[in-house]
Amino acid sequence: SRMALRHRRSEEVEDVTGEERSTETLLSFPTVSRKLTAAHLLSAQPTLCGTLSKRSNRCAGICPNVCKPKWQSRLFVLVGTFLFRFKDENSSSIKGSPVPCESITCEISDGDSSFGYEFTIATLRKTITVRAETEEDRAKWLAAIRAEKQLAIRLRLGHASLNPLHKDAYTAGVRGWRRRLRDDRTRDGISDAMGTEMAVLSGGSAMITPSGGMMGMT
């Protein structure tokens, strides 16, 4: 397996400068490229990274007997309370949008495990189905995503600090998710439930400061 489980020293990472936390917002962060490379995130000591097979529903789910699902190998990187997806380790850009862990619900998929161990990664907006090579790998992903979700909640409540190595990933994650939300609003509109989901995730009530803490937003 190409899994690589990385253990954080602690979820409670102290401000490395030892100074009082700044009240600057995320927009005061150093500029982060919208196209973070896979290598950039892999070098940031992610919580978990590895290759999973992602199911692609061809024909948009129409005529399932004719258009069989296609499975594609993808690199997933869990870092900065977001889940990123790349084609492979050499990718220069993210595929799709970063997924905020706070909004993720994971479930094990029943069925034949002869080709891999399936589970779903779902938000109010979208559900994707992936396969891990082994049952142990699937268990690691489920546990890591759930732990990152709890960390995201604790960060929002001001009960934890973000690992300094994960700040670029967090910044890129928030910006990518906001862009996707704006695109969806423009194209299709958005439901009340999705709007509520994003009120916190995109900075409606709290934002991580440069020191890794959280600040309230009006």
Short mmCIF file of C-alpha atoms in Angstrom, two decimals:
data_model
loop_
_atom_site.label_atom_id
_atom_site.label_comp_id
_atom_site.label_asym_id
_atom_site.label_seq_id
_atom_site.Cartn_x
_atom_site.Cartn_y
_atom_site.Cartn_z
CA SER A 1 0.00 0.00 0.00
CA ARG A 2 1.12 3.55 -0.69
CA MET A 3 -0.52 4.87 2.43
CA ALA A 4 1.46 7.28 4.60
CA LEU A 5 0.02 8.10 7.97
CA ARG A 6 1.58 11.15 9.52
CA HIS A 7 1.16 11.83 13.23
CA ARG A 8 0.91 15.39 14.43
CA ARG A 9 2.97 16.26 17.48
CA SER A 10 -0.16 17.77 18.91
CA GLU A 11 -3.40 19.33 17.75
CA GLU A 12 -2.72 22.12 20.24
CA VAL A 13 0.16 23.84 18.43
CA GLU A 14 1.32 26.93 20.29
CA ASP A 15 2.07 30.20 18.49
CA VAL A 16 5.69 29.72 17.40
CA THR A 17 6.47 33.40 17.98
CA GLY A 18 5.24 33.33 21.57
CA GLU A 19 3.45 36.61 20.89
CA GLU A 20 -0.15 37.53 21.52
CA ARG A 21 -2.40 36.23 18.75
CA SER A 22 -3.00 38.71 15.96
CA THR A 23 -6.49 39.91 15.11
CA GLU A 24 -5.70 39.92 11.39
CA THR A 25 -8.02 37.92 9.15
CA LEU A 26 -7.19 35.22 6.68
CA LEU A 27 -6.94 37.85 3.94
CA SER A 28 -3.81 39.18 5.66
CA PHE A 29 -1.98 35.88 5.12
CA PRO A 30 0.92 35.82 2.67
CA THR A 31 -0.44 35.19 -0.81
CA VAL A 32 -0.89 31.49 -1.54
CA SER A 33 -1.15 30.23 -5.10
CA ARG A 34 -4.58 28.98 -6.06
CA LYS A 35 -2.81 26.04 -7.69
CA LEU A 36 -0.88 24.45 -4.88
CA THR A 37 1.06 21.49 -6.19
CA ALA A 38 0.85 17.99 -4.79
CA ALA A 39 4.52 18.23 -3.83
CA HIS A 40 3.83 21.41 -1.81
CA LEU A 41 1.15 19.75 0.30
CA LEU A 42 3.08 16.50 0.67
CA SER A 43 6.04 18.46 2.06
CA ALA A 44 3.80 20.05 4.72
CA GLN A 45 3.63 16.83 6.76
CA PRO A 46 -0.07 16.13 6.02
CA THR A 47 -2.22 14.29 8.50
CA LEU A 48 -2.69 11.51 5.94
CA CYS A 49 -1.94 11.01 2.28
CA GLY A 50 -2.20 8.14 -0.12
CA THR A 51 -3.68 6.75 -3.31
CA LEU A 52 -7.36 5.81 -3.48
CA SER A 53 -9.48 4.76 -6.45
CA LYS A 54 -12.28 7.23 -7.13
CA ARG A 55 -15.46 6.18 -8.89
CA SER A 56 -16.50 8.30 -11.85
CA ASN A 57 -20.09 7.95 -12.98
CA ARG A 58 -20.06 8.31 -16.72
CA CYS A 59 -23.20 9.51 -18.54
CA ALA A 60 -24.13 11.39 -15.34
CA GLY A 61 -25.73 8.24 -13.94
CA ILE A 62 -28.06 7.88 -16.93
CA CYS A 63 -28.37 4.38 -18.40
CA PRO A 64 -26.23 2.69 -15.72
CA ASN A 65 -26.44 -0.63 -17.56
CA VAL A 66 -24.72 0.93 -20.56
CA CYS A 67 -22.31 3.35 -18.89
CA LYS A 68 -20.50 1.37 -16.23
CA PRO A 69 -18.70 3.27 -13.43
CA LYS A 70 -15.05 4.00 -14.11
CA TRP A 71 -12.46 3.82 -11.33
CA GLN A 72 -9.52 6.23 -11.47
CA SER A 73 -6.46 6.31 -9.24
CA ARG A 74 -6.17 9.60 -7.37
CA LEU A 75 -3.82 11.01 -4.73
CA PHE A 76 -5.72 12.26 -1.67
CA VAL A 77 -4.06 14.58 0.85
CA LEU A 78 -5.65 15.36 4.22
CA VAL A 79 -4.12 18.54 5.62
CA GLY A 80 -5.17 21.84 7.18
CA THR A 81 -8.71 20.53 7.91
CA PHE A 82 -9.31 20.08 4.16
CA LEU A 83 -9.23 17.06 1.87
CA PHE A 84 -7.40 17.67 -1.43
CA ARG A 85 -7.37 15.49 -4.52
CA PHE A 86 -4.70 15.27 -7.23
CA LYS A 87 -4.11 13.08 -10.24
CA ASP A 88 -0.80 11.91 -8.78
CA GLU A 89 2.23 13.05 -6.77
CA ASN A 90 3.56 15.07 -9.72
CA SER A 91 0.38 17.10 -10.24
CA SER A 92 0.73 20.86 -10.48
CA SER A 93 -2.89 21.63 -9.61
CA ILE A 94 -5.76 20.35 -7.47
CA LYS A 95 -8.52 18.32 -9.08
CA GLY A 96 -11.95 19.60 -8.18
CA SER A 97 -12.43 21.68 -5.05
CA PRO A 98 -10.84 21.17 -1.62
CA VAL A 99 -13.39 19.60 0.73
CA PRO A 100 -13.74 21.06 4.26
CA CYS A 101 -13.52 18.22 6.77
CA GLU A 102 -16.05 19.85 9.07
CA SER A 103 -18.76 19.18 6.50
CA ILE A 104 -17.71 15.59 5.65
CA THR A 105 -19.66 12.49 6.60
CA CYS A 106 -18.04 9.13 5.80
CA GLU A 107 -19.78 5.79 5.50
CA ILE A 108 -18.60 2.30 4.64
CA SER A 109 -20.13 0.96 1.44
CA ASP A 110 -21.52 -2.56 1.46
CA GLY A 111 -20.71 -4.88 -1.39
CA ASP A 112 -18.03 -6.95 -3.04
CA SER A 113 -14.57 -6.20 -1.62
CA SER A 114 -12.68 -8.25 -4.20
CA PHE A 115 -11.63 -5.04 -6.01
CA GLY A 116 -11.08 -2.89 -2.93
CA TYR A 117 -12.73 -1.57 0.20
CA GLU A 118 -15.25 1.13 -0.60
CA PHE A 119 -16.42 4.09 1.45
CA THR A 120 -18.17 7.37 0.68
CA ILE A 121 -17.05 10.92 1.41
CA ALA A 122 -20.16 13.09 1.50
CA THR A 123 -21.05 16.75 2.07
CA LEU A 124 -24.35 18.54 1.51
CA ARG A 125 -23.11 19.37 -1.97
CA LYS A 126 -21.62 16.14 -3.23
CA THR A 127 -20.86 12.50 -2.50
CA ILE A 128 -17.87 10.65 -3.90
CA THR A 129 -17.16 6.94 -3.64
CA VAL A 130 -13.59 5.72 -3.24
CA ARG A 131 -11.80 2.41 -2.75
CA ALA A 132 -8.85 1.65 -0.49
CA GLU A 133 -6.55 -1.25 -1.27
CA THR A 134 -7.02 -2.91 2.11
CA GLU A 135 -9.53 -2.86 4.93
CA GLU A 136 -6.80 -1.46 7.19
CA ASP A 137 -6.19 1.45 4.80
CA ARG A 138 -9.90 2.23 4.74
CA ALA A 139 -10.01 2.24 8.53
CA LYS A 140 -7.05 4.67 8.63
CA TRP A 141 -8.77 7.06 6.25
CA LEU A 142 -12.06 6.96 8.12
CA ALA A 143 -10.35 7.58 11.46
CA ALA A 144 -8.14 10.37 10.08
CA ILE A 145 -11.01 12.23 8.39
CA ARG A 146 -13.14 12.03 11.52
CA ALA A 147 -10.26 13.27 13.67
CA GLU A 148 -9.62 16.16 11.26
CA LYS A 149 -13.32 17.01 11.41
CA GLN A 150 -13.14 17.23 15.19
CA LEU A 151 -10.04 19.40 14.91
CA ALA A 152 -11.88 21.75 12.53
CA ILE A 153 -14.71 22.10 15.04
CA ARG A 154 -12.28 22.76 17.89
CA LEU A 155 -10.48 25.38 15.79
CA ARG A 156 -13.74 27.16 15.07
CA LEU A 157 -14.60 27.17 18.76
CA GLY A 158 -11.15 28.47 19.69
CA HIS A 159 -10.17 25.30 21.55
CA ALA A 160 -7.19 24.40 19.35
CA SER A 161 -4.53 25.95 17.14
CA LEU A 162 -3.57 25.08 13.59
CA ASN A 163 -0.25 23.40 12.89
CA PRO A 164 1.92 26.15 11.32
CA LEU A 165 2.94 23.76 8.55
CA HIS A 166 -0.72 23.42 7.53
CA LYS A 167 -1.56 27.12 7.16
CA ASP A 168 -0.96 27.30 3.40
CA ALA A 169 -3.22 24.29 2.91
CA TYR A 170 -5.92 25.83 5.08
CA THR A 171 -5.72 29.13 3.20
CA ALA A 172 -5.90 27.41 -0.19
CA GLY A 173 -8.74 25.21 1.05
CA VAL A 174 -10.89 28.12 2.20
CA ARG A 175 -10.28 30.11 -0.97
CA GLY A 176 -10.95 27.13 -3.23
CA TRP A 177 -14.15 26.26 -1.40
CA ARG A 178 -15.34 29.89 -1.52
CA ARG A 179 -14.71 30.06 -5.28
CA ARG A 180 -16.69 26.87 -5.80
CA LEU A 181 -19.54 28.23 -3.70
CA ARG A 182 -19.60 31.48 -5.67
CA ASP A 183 -19.62 29.53 -8.94
CA ASP A 184 -22.52 27.40 -7.72
CA ARG A 185 -24.46 30.45 -6.59
CA THR A 186 -23.97 32.08 -9.96
CA ARG A 187 -24.88 29.00 -11.98
CA ASP A 188 -27.60 27.26 -10.01
CA GLY A 189 -28.28 29.14 -6.80
CA ILE A 190 -27.78 27.41 -3.46
CA SER A 191 -30.06 25.82 -0.89
CA ASP A 192 -30.56 27.19 2.63
CA ALA A 193 -28.81 24.12 4.03
CA MET A 194 -25.73 24.69 1.90
CA GLY A 195 -25.71 28.36 2.79
CA THR A 196 -25.80 27.47 6.48
CA GLU A 197 -22.95 25.01 5.99
CA MET A 198 -20.78 27.67 4.42
CA ALA A 199 -21.60 30.41 6.94
CA VAL A 200 -18.94 28.97 9.23
CA LEU A 201 -16.71 27.15 6.76
CA SER A 202 -16.09 30.22 4.62
CA GLY A 203 -15.60 32.68 7.45
CA GLY A 204 -19.11 33.76 8.39
CA SER A 205 -18.51 33.38 12.12
CA ALA A 206 -14.83 32.59 12.66
CA MET A 207 -11.50 32.71 10.94
CA ILE A 208 -8.06 31.33 11.70
CA THR A 209 -5.50 34.03 12.43
CA PRO A 210 -1.89 33.93 11.23
CA SER A 211 -0.83 32.55 14.62
CA GLY A 212 -3.12 29.57 14.15
CA GLY A 213 -5.87 30.64 16.55
CA MET A 214 -9.44 31.59 15.79
CA MET A 215 -11.09 34.98 15.89
CA GLY A 216 -14.77 35.93 15.77
CA MET A 217 -16.10 37.66 12.68
CA THR A 218 -19.03 40.06 12.56
#
